Tab-separated table of C-alpha atoms and ligand atoms in Angstrom:
chain	number	residue	atom	x	y	z
A	18	UNK	CA	103.583	118.845	84.879
A	19	UNK	CA	106.345	116.311	85.554
A	20	UNK	CA	108.132	114.780	82.559
A	21	UNK	CA	107.641	111.367	84.146
A	22	UNK	CA	103.870	111.673	84.415
A	23	UNK	CA	102.994	110.487	80.902
A	24	UNK	CA	105.346	107.437	80.814
A	25	UNK	CA	104.202	106.386	84.285
A	26	UNK	CA	100.568	106.632	83.276
A	27	UNK	CA	101.353	104.519	80.191
A	28	UNK	CA	103.033	101.932	82.437
A	29	UNK	CA	99.875	101.925	84.577
A	30	UNK	CA	98.198	100.162	81.630
A	31	UNK	CA	101.080	97.804	80.701
A	32	UNK	CA	100.277	94.160	81.385
A	33	UNK	CA	103.960	93.100	81.252
A	34	UNK	CA	105.139	95.628	83.811
A	35	UNK	CA	102.083	94.837	85.894
A	36	UNK	CA	103.127	91.141	85.995
A	37	UNK	CA	106.633	92.065	87.107
A	38	UNK	CA	105.596	94.580	89.730
A	39	UNK	CA	102.765	92.603	91.281
A	40	UNK	CA	105.221	89.853	92.234
A	41	UNK	CA	106.180	92.159	95.062
A	42	UNK	CA	104.370	91.224	98.245
A	43	UNK	CA	101.766	93.852	99.114
A	44	UNK	CA	103.596	94.512	102.355
A	45	UNK	CA	106.586	95.879	100.401
A	46	UNK	CA	107.127	99.379	101.789
A	47	UNK	CA	105.734	101.661	99.125
A	48	UNK	CA	102.656	99.571	98.263
A	49	UNK	CA	101.725	99.232	101.917
A	50	UNK	CA	101.995	102.989	102.287
A	51	UNK	CA	99.090	103.471	99.854
A	52	UNK	CA	97.080	100.233	100.178
A	53	UNK	CA	96.433	98.793	103.661
A	54	UNK	CA	95.929	95.213	102.459
A	55	UNK	CA	94.426	92.792	99.977
A	56	UNK	CA	91.354	91.450	101.802
A	57	UNK	CA	88.137	92.623	103.469
A	58	UNK	CA	89.575	92.076	106.937
A	59	UNK	CA	92.504	94.457	106.420
A	60	UNK	CA	90.203	97.046	104.795
A	61	UNK	CA	87.853	96.929	107.794
A	62	UNK	CA	90.766	97.112	110.272
A	63	UNK	CA	92.199	100.158	108.490
A	64	UNK	CA	88.738	101.761	108.526
A	65	UNK	CA	88.295	101.148	112.257
A	66	UNK	CA	91.672	102.784	112.947
A	67	UNK	CA	90.809	105.869	110.887
A	68	UNK	CA	87.341	106.184	112.449
A	69	UNK	CA	88.981	106.027	115.904
A	70	UNK	CA	90.966	109.067	114.783
A	71	UNK	CA	87.683	110.916	113.947
A	72	UNK	CA	88.143	110.507	110.203
A	73	UNK	CA	85.483	109.315	107.747
A	74	UNK	CA	86.301	106.718	105.108
A	75	UNK	CA	85.384	105.717	101.565
A	76	UNK	CA	86.604	102.261	100.488
A	77	UNK	CA	87.556	101.202	96.978
A	78	UNK	CA	87.878	97.520	96.069
A	79	UNK	CA	90.700	97.774	93.529
A	80	UNK	CA	90.191	96.507	89.995
A	81	UNK	CA	89.449	98.410	86.789
A	82	UNK	CA	89.042	97.891	83.042
A	83	UNK	CA	87.460	94.482	83.630
A	84	UNK	CA	86.819	92.591	80.373
A	85	UNK	CA	85.478	89.498	82.054
A	86	UNK	CA	81.908	89.168	83.371
A	87	UNK	CA	82.938	86.758	86.143
A	88	UNK	CA	85.466	89.262	87.434
A	89	UNK	CA	82.813	91.972	87.424
A	90	UNK	CA	80.525	89.672	89.454
A	91	UNK	CA	83.366	88.915	91.874
A	92	UNK	CA	83.911	92.645	92.367
A	93	UNK	CA	80.229	93.186	93.152
A	94	UNK	CA	80.422	90.328	95.663
A	95	UNK	CA	83.532	91.884	97.253
A	96	UNK	CA	81.566	95.124	97.830
A	97	UNK	CA	78.635	93.191	99.319
A	98	UNK	CA	81.003	91.333	101.680
A	99	UNK	CA	82.699	94.590	102.605
A	100	UNK	CA	79.400	96.366	103.362
A	101	UNK	CA	78.278	93.432	105.519
A	102	UNK	CA	81.587	93.460	107.417
A	103	UNK	CA	81.483	97.244	107.932
A	104	UNK	CA	77.908	96.995	109.164
A	105	UNK	CA	78.786	94.148	111.570
A	106	UNK	CA	81.530	96.363	113.059
A	107	UNK	CA	79.170	99.349	113.349
A	108	UNK	CA	81.262	101.394	110.907
A	109	UNK	CA	78.738	102.367	108.230
A	110	UNK	CA	77.849	105.689	109.856
A	111	UNK	CA	81.390	106.804	109.055
A	112	UNK	CA	82.377	104.672	106.058
A	113	UNK	CA	80.958	104.505	102.533
A	114	UNK	CA	82.248	102.881	99.312
A	115	UNK	CA	83.689	104.191	96.047
A	116	UNK	CA	83.084	102.181	92.872
A	117	UNK	CA	84.688	102.288	89.411
A	118	UNK	CA	82.142	101.366	86.742
A	119	UNK	CA	84.886	99.748	84.626
A	120	UNK	CA	85.463	97.276	87.474
A	121	UNK	CA	81.830	96.141	87.417
A	122	UNK	CA	81.327	95.653	83.699
A	123	UNK	CA	81.205	99.040	81.910
A	124	UNK	CA	83.960	97.962	79.485
A	125	UNK	CA	82.358	94.617	78.585
A	126	UNK	CA	81.371	94.339	74.901
A	127	UNK	CA	77.773	95.046	73.820
A	128	UNK	CA	75.825	95.358	77.087
A	129	UNK	CA	78.622	96.790	79.255
A	130	UNK	CA	76.743	99.927	80.285
A	131	UNK	CA	73.604	98.012	81.177
A	132	UNK	CA	75.566	95.425	83.163
A	133	UNK	CA	77.498	98.120	85.042
A	134	UNK	CA	74.250	99.959	85.848
A	135	UNK	CA	72.610	96.808	87.232
A	136	UNK	CA	75.732	95.928	89.226
A	137	UNK	CA	75.952	99.472	90.596
A	138	UNK	CA	72.277	99.266	91.608
A	139	UNK	CA	73.012	96.068	93.547
A	140	UNK	CA	75.847	97.802	95.430
A	141	UNK	CA	73.754	100.948	96.068
A	142	UNK	CA	70.916	98.828	97.467
A	143	UNK	CA	73.294	96.965	99.806
A	144	UNK	CA	74.889	100.246	100.878
A	145	UNK	CA	71.519	101.793	101.659
A	146	UNK	CA	70.455	98.691	103.645
A	147	UNK	CA	73.704	98.978	105.593
A	148	UNK	CA	73.017	102.672	106.283
A	149	UNK	CA	75.610	104.179	103.991
A	150	UNK	CA	76.249	105.516	100.474
A	151	UNK	CA	78.156	104.888	97.242
A	152	UNK	CA	80.276	107.304	95.200
A	153	UNK	CA	80.909	106.498	91.534
A	154	UNK	CA	84.565	107.241	90.707
A	155	UNK	CA	85.379	109.001	87.421
A	156	UNK	CA	87.825	107.340	85.006
A	157	UNK	CA	89.329	108.497	81.700
A	158	UNK	CA	87.446	111.100	79.639
A	159	UNK	CA	86.129	108.596	77.079
A	160	UNK	CA	83.865	107.198	79.810
A	161	UNK	CA	82.674	110.511	81.303
A	162	UNK	CA	79.357	110.794	79.414
A	163	UNK	CA	78.459	107.159	80.065
A	164	UNK	CA	79.419	107.426	83.737
A	165	UNK	CA	77.332	110.572	84.240
A	166	UNK	CA	74.398	108.930	82.418
A	167	UNK	CA	74.674	105.913	84.755
A	168	UNK	CA	74.811	108.262	87.729
A	169	UNK	CA	71.615	110.008	86.603
A	170	UNK	CA	69.869	106.613	86.350
A	171	UNK	CA	71.142	105.507	89.774
A	172	UNK	CA	70.063	108.761	91.411
A	173	UNK	CA	66.430	108.117	90.400
A	174	UNK	CA	66.333	105.348	93.007
A	175	UNK	CA	69.366	106.297	95.117
A	176	UNK	CA	69.621	110.116	95.121
A	177	UNK	CA	72.373	109.891	97.751
A	178	UNK	CA	74.825	108.409	95.191
A	179	UNK	CA	77.952	110.557	94.874
A	180	UNK	CA	79.435	111.819	91.591
A	181	UNK	CA	83.085	112.607	90.799
A	182	UNK	CA	84.203	115.460	88.527
A	183	UNK	CA	87.785	116.128	87.384
A	184	UNK	CA	88.929	119.756	87.219
A	185	UNK	CA	91.457	119.028	84.428
A	186	UNK	CA	88.653	118.492	81.879
A	187	UNK	CA	87.423	121.554	79.959
A	188	UNK	CA	83.828	120.398	80.414
A	189	UNK	CA	83.902	120.168	84.212
A	190	UNK	CA	82.881	123.687	85.222
A	191	UNK	CA	79.673	123.185	83.261
A	192	UNK	CA	79.185	119.674	84.764
A	193	UNK	CA	79.574	121.266	88.213
A	194	UNK	CA	76.750	123.695	87.410
A	195	UNK	CA	74.511	120.834	86.355
A	196	UNK	CA	75.250	118.876	89.532
A	197	UNK	CA	75.220	121.650	92.165
A	198	UNK	CA	71.616	121.002	93.196
A	199	UNK	CA	70.244	120.224	96.636
A	200	UNK	CA	71.169	116.787	97.970
A	201	UNK	CA	73.767	116.209	95.206
A	202	UNK	CA	77.030	114.827	96.575
A	203	UNK	CA	79.887	115.773	94.232
A	204	UNK	CA	83.562	114.945	94.708
A	205	UNK	CA	85.841	117.422	92.952
A	206	UNK	CA	89.383	116.199	92.195
A	207	UNK	CA	92.060	117.380	89.746
A	208	UNK	CA	92.038	114.163	87.665
A	209	UNK	CA	94.505	111.285	87.494
A	210	UNK	CA	94.614	110.085	83.854
A	211	UNK	CA	96.696	111.084	80.846
A	212	UNK	CA	94.280	113.180	78.800
A	213	UNK	CA	94.757	114.892	75.412
A	214	UNK	CA	94.827	118.679	75.113
A	215	UNK	CA	91.586	118.888	73.145
A	216	UNK	CA	89.673	117.779	76.250
A	217	UNK	CA	91.921	118.637	79.203
A	218	UNK	CA	94.058	121.452	80.580
A	219	UNK	CA	97.710	120.398	80.401
A	220	UNK	CA	99.504	122.811	82.742
A	221	UNK	CA	99.288	122.643	86.534
A	222	UNK	CA	98.315	126.322	86.770
A	223	UNK	CA	95.402	125.901	84.353
A	224	UNK	CA	94.204	122.807	86.225
A	225	UNK	CA	94.400	124.691	89.535
A	226	UNK	CA	92.475	127.659	88.101
A	227	UNK	CA	89.785	125.326	86.851
A	228	UNK	CA	89.686	123.621	90.272
A	229	UNK	CA	89.028	127.010	91.916
A	230	UNK	CA	86.291	127.917	89.382
A	231	UNK	CA	84.631	124.559	90.066
A	232	UNK	CA	84.964	125.076	93.842
A	233	UNK	CA	83.108	128.379	93.488
A	234	UNK	CA	80.267	126.699	91.596
A	235	UNK	CA	79.978	123.786	94.029
A	236	UNK	CA	80.444	125.685	97.295
A	237	UNK	CA	78.176	128.483	96.057
A	238	UNK	CA	75.533	125.936	94.992
A	239	UNK	CA	73.021	123.811	96.909
A	240	UNK	CA	74.757	120.414	96.869
A	241	UNK	CA	77.232	118.674	99.168
A	242	UNK	CA	80.767	119.272	97.802
A	243	UNK	CA	83.485	116.711	98.581
A	244	UNK	CA	86.806	118.456	98.042
A	245	UNK	CA	89.379	115.781	97.155
A	246	UNK	CA	92.889	117.220	97.113
A	247	UNK	CA	96.175	117.162	99.041
A	248	UNK	CA	97.169	120.522	97.653
A	249	UNK	CA	97.662	122.999	100.543
A	250	UNK	CA	96.727	125.955	98.301
A	251	UNK	CA	93.499	124.395	97.099
A	252	UNK	CA	92.606	123.486	100.706
A	253	UNK	CA	93.191	127.066	101.873
A	254	UNK	CA	91.131	128.476	99.013
A	255	UNK	CA	88.311	125.963	99.636
A	256	UNK	CA	88.200	126.885	103.335
A	257	UNK	CA	87.971	130.591	102.642
A	258	UNK	CA	85.331	130.088	99.914
A	259	UNK	CA	83.324	127.900	102.322
A	260	UNK	CA	83.192	130.731	104.845
A	261	UNK	CA	82.516	133.318	102.128
A	262	UNK	CA	79.460	131.290	101.038
A	263	UNK	CA	78.364	130.813	104.670
A	264	UNK	CA	78.847	127.044	104.571
A	265	UNK	CA	78.802	125.172	107.883
A	266	UNK	CA	81.400	122.429	108.374
A	267	UNK	CA	78.740	119.704	108.032
A	268	UNK	CA	77.643	120.964	104.600
A	269	UNK	CA	80.801	119.909	102.723
A	270	UNK	CA	83.850	117.724	103.318
A	271	UNK	CA	87.513	117.314	102.472
A	272	UNK	CA	88.867	114.037	101.127
A	273	UNK	CA	92.397	112.656	100.783
A	274	UNK	CA	93.944	109.337	99.804
A	275	UNK	CA	95.056	106.771	102.370
A	276	UNK	CA	98.708	107.309	103.249
A	277	UNK	CA	98.965	110.763	101.669
A	278	UNK	CA	99.549	113.683	104.081
A	279	UNK	CA	98.100	111.752	107.069
A	280	UNK	CA	99.145	114.496	109.506
A	281	UNK	CA	97.171	117.056	107.476
A	282	UNK	CA	94.142	114.725	107.517
A	283	UNK	CA	94.236	114.710	111.330
A	284	UNK	CA	94.838	118.443	111.512
A	285	UNK	CA	91.754	119.220	109.411
A	286	UNK	CA	89.604	116.815	111.458
A	287	UNK	CA	90.850	118.385	114.693
A	288	UNK	CA	90.046	121.831	113.294
A	289	UNK	CA	86.399	120.700	113.020
A	290	UNK	CA	86.332	119.913	109.283
A	291	UNK	CA	84.768	116.710	107.970
A	292	UNK	CA	87.709	114.728	106.582
A	293	UNK	CA	87.206	111.513	104.607
A	294	UNK	CA	90.027	109.143	103.664
A	295	UNK	CA	89.844	107.100	100.439
A	296	UNK	CA	91.038	103.592	101.308
A	297	UNK	CA	91.839	101.298	98.353
A	298	UNK	CA	92.343	97.586	99.030
A	299	UNK	CA	92.565	94.317	97.097
A	300	UNK	CA	95.074	92.465	94.949
A	301	UNK	CA	94.649	94.711	91.878
A	302	UNK	CA	96.679	97.597	93.264
A	303	UNK	CA	99.040	98.040	90.304
A	304	UNK	CA	97.185	100.695	88.212
A	305	UNK	CA	96.301	102.663	91.351
A	306	UNK	CA	99.890	102.633	92.593
A	307	UNK	CA	101.286	103.774	89.222
A	308	UNK	CA	98.892	106.751	89.150
A	309	UNK	CA	100.151	107.736	92.616
A	310	UNK	CA	103.769	107.473	91.331
A	311	UNK	CA	102.855	109.673	88.359
A	312	UNK	CA	101.574	112.341	90.761
A	313	UNK	CA	104.682	112.267	92.899
A	314	UNK	CA	107.700	110.925	91.027
A	315	UNK	CA	109.889	111.499	94.152
A	316	UNK	CA	108.318	108.257	95.421
A	317	UNK	CA	109.598	106.400	92.374
A	318	UNK	CA	113.104	106.020	93.855
A	319	UNK	CA	111.708	104.219	96.929
A	320	UNK	CA	109.432	102.181	94.715
A	321	UNK	CA	112.232	101.020	92.364
A	322	UNK	CA	114.488	100.237	95.333
A	323	UNK	CA	111.839	98.009	96.936
A	324	UNK	CA	111.171	96.353	93.555
A	325	UNK	CA	114.872	95.507	93.039
A	326	UNK	CA	115.392	94.275	96.597
A	327	UNK	CA	112.554	91.723	96.185
A	328	UNK	CA	113.950	90.134	93.003
T	430	FDA	P1	98.710	117.588	93.029
T	430	FDA	O1	99.010	116.183	92.678
T	430	FDA	O2	98.557	118.637	91.992
T	430	FDA	O3	99.644	118.056	94.168
T	430	FDA	C1	99.605	119.382	94.645
T	430	FDA	C2	100.336	119.483	95.965
T	430	FDA	O4	99.726	118.635	96.940
T	430	FDA	C3	101.775	119.033	95.910
T	430	FDA	O5	102.590	120.057	95.405
T	430	FDA	C4	102.025	118.737	97.382
T	430	FDA	O6	102.179	119.938	98.101
T	430	FDA	C5	100.727	118.101	97.803
T	430	FDA	N1	100.794	116.640	97.619
T	430	FDA	C6	100.265	115.912	96.614
T	430	FDA	N2	100.557	114.590	96.774
T	430	FDA	C7	101.309	114.500	97.885
T	430	FDA	C8	101.939	113.415	98.572
T	430	FDA	N3	101.866	112.152	98.117
T	430	FDA	N4	102.621	113.697	99.710
T	430	FDA	C9	102.710	114.948	100.172
T	430	FDA	N5	102.155	116.027	99.553
T	430	FDA	C10	101.454	115.799	98.438
T	430	FDA	N6	91.089	110.992	90.208
T	430	FDA	C11	90.294	110.621	89.195
T	430	FDA	O7	90.664	110.832	88.036
T	430	FDA	N7	89.086	110.011	89.444
T	430	FDA	C12	88.622	109.799	90.700
T	430	FDA	O8	87.525	109.248	90.877
T	430	FDA	C13	89.453	110.202	91.794
T	430	FDA	N8	89.076	110.016	93.078
T	430	FDA	C14	89.817	110.569	94.092
T	430	FDA	C15	89.365	110.499	95.406
T	430	FDA	C16	90.077	111.132	96.416
T	430	FDA	C17	89.550	111.094	97.815
T	430	FDA	C18	91.290	111.834	96.117
T	430	FDA	C19	92.062	112.560	97.184
T	430	FDA	C20	91.768	111.856	94.833
T	430	FDA	C21	91.051	111.215	93.814
T	430	FDA	N9	91.525	111.222	92.515
T	430	FDA	C22	90.698	110.798	91.504
T	430	FDA	C23	92.933	111.606	92.232
T	430	FDA	C24	93.054	113.072	91.874
T	430	FDA	O9	92.465	113.314	90.629
T	430	FDA	C25	94.524	113.520	91.807
T	430	FDA	O10	95.172	112.769	90.828
T	430	FDA	C26	95.259	113.377	93.113
T	430	FDA	O11	94.453	113.677	94.210
T	430	FDA	C27	96.460	114.331	93.134
T	430	FDA	O12	96.029	115.652	93.003
T	430	FDA	P2	96.095	116.742	94.188
T	430	FDA	O13	94.870	117.569	94.113
T	430	FDA	O14	96.298	116.051	95.483
T	430	FDA	O15	97.273	117.684	93.854
């Protein structure tokens, strides 16, 4: 993996660098390439454009590691406003939402898990009333057990709630087995955080091998796999496994991030695959952007140039 990955992921959690970087207007080239805007209106506009192109969407109101109950409430309200706006535009057949539990209270002291569960229930209820679904994003490994426990609780009332599993964790193949049951929506991604070697594969090859083992479990199982990767090799392997297991196009989907390989997103949709784009929006784009830089340090040059030109 890139030498820059670890320092960039550390910077993703630095409050000082965050202050400096977020002075850049969101329209500054590189940010705009990954985040269509800061408010509900721009999120809905971006969604409408993607749906016109026959793509599906999952929207993420940016914000994570919230240590403030009011902020968690504001995030819940942002999702409710978003779902209402998507419904008013007739977009909920093609657009769902992705939620980070740490943005809705999981990290709050004492009752964090309970608060996050109740907040997630509120969002799931609003999503169902609007005719759509929620997927619970996965964050760093220290939260994996709690996040999966919350998911199990949510699925009692909202079985359509999606899970996310990260192929870089040693545990994930076994988590895939547990979640490959009928009706279970599971997003498989490689994983975006800086994880220690006792819990996570460190080399790209090992992560890719794990991704393929997990694909076999999910595509060979009874659930609805959501294959979240930009990696051309993983996409090719997933397509051939899908036909080997006799999967129809509507029984799984591909997912990619907004602004990443957009031509490939269109190509897959045109080829008859279900292709969903993850659209993050909001003012708290810093941590998200730094994780994207860590994945592709070539973008760092453009990023630093736009940072310097705005100061
Ligand atoms: P990787 O980064 O290994 O890249 C492999 C290859 O893909 C590259 O060599 C290149 O060919 C191509 N590629 C990658 N990025 C490119 C770019 N910017 N431009 C052009 N080509 C590019 N993570 C997490 O921990 N929790 C979560 O909940 C989620 N959720 C999530 C949802 C969705 C829809 C996606 C697509 C991803 C996530 N992730 C995530 C992030 C994920 O874990 C991972 O960090 C990124 O997707 C990058 O991994 P890739 O599989 O794309 O391949």
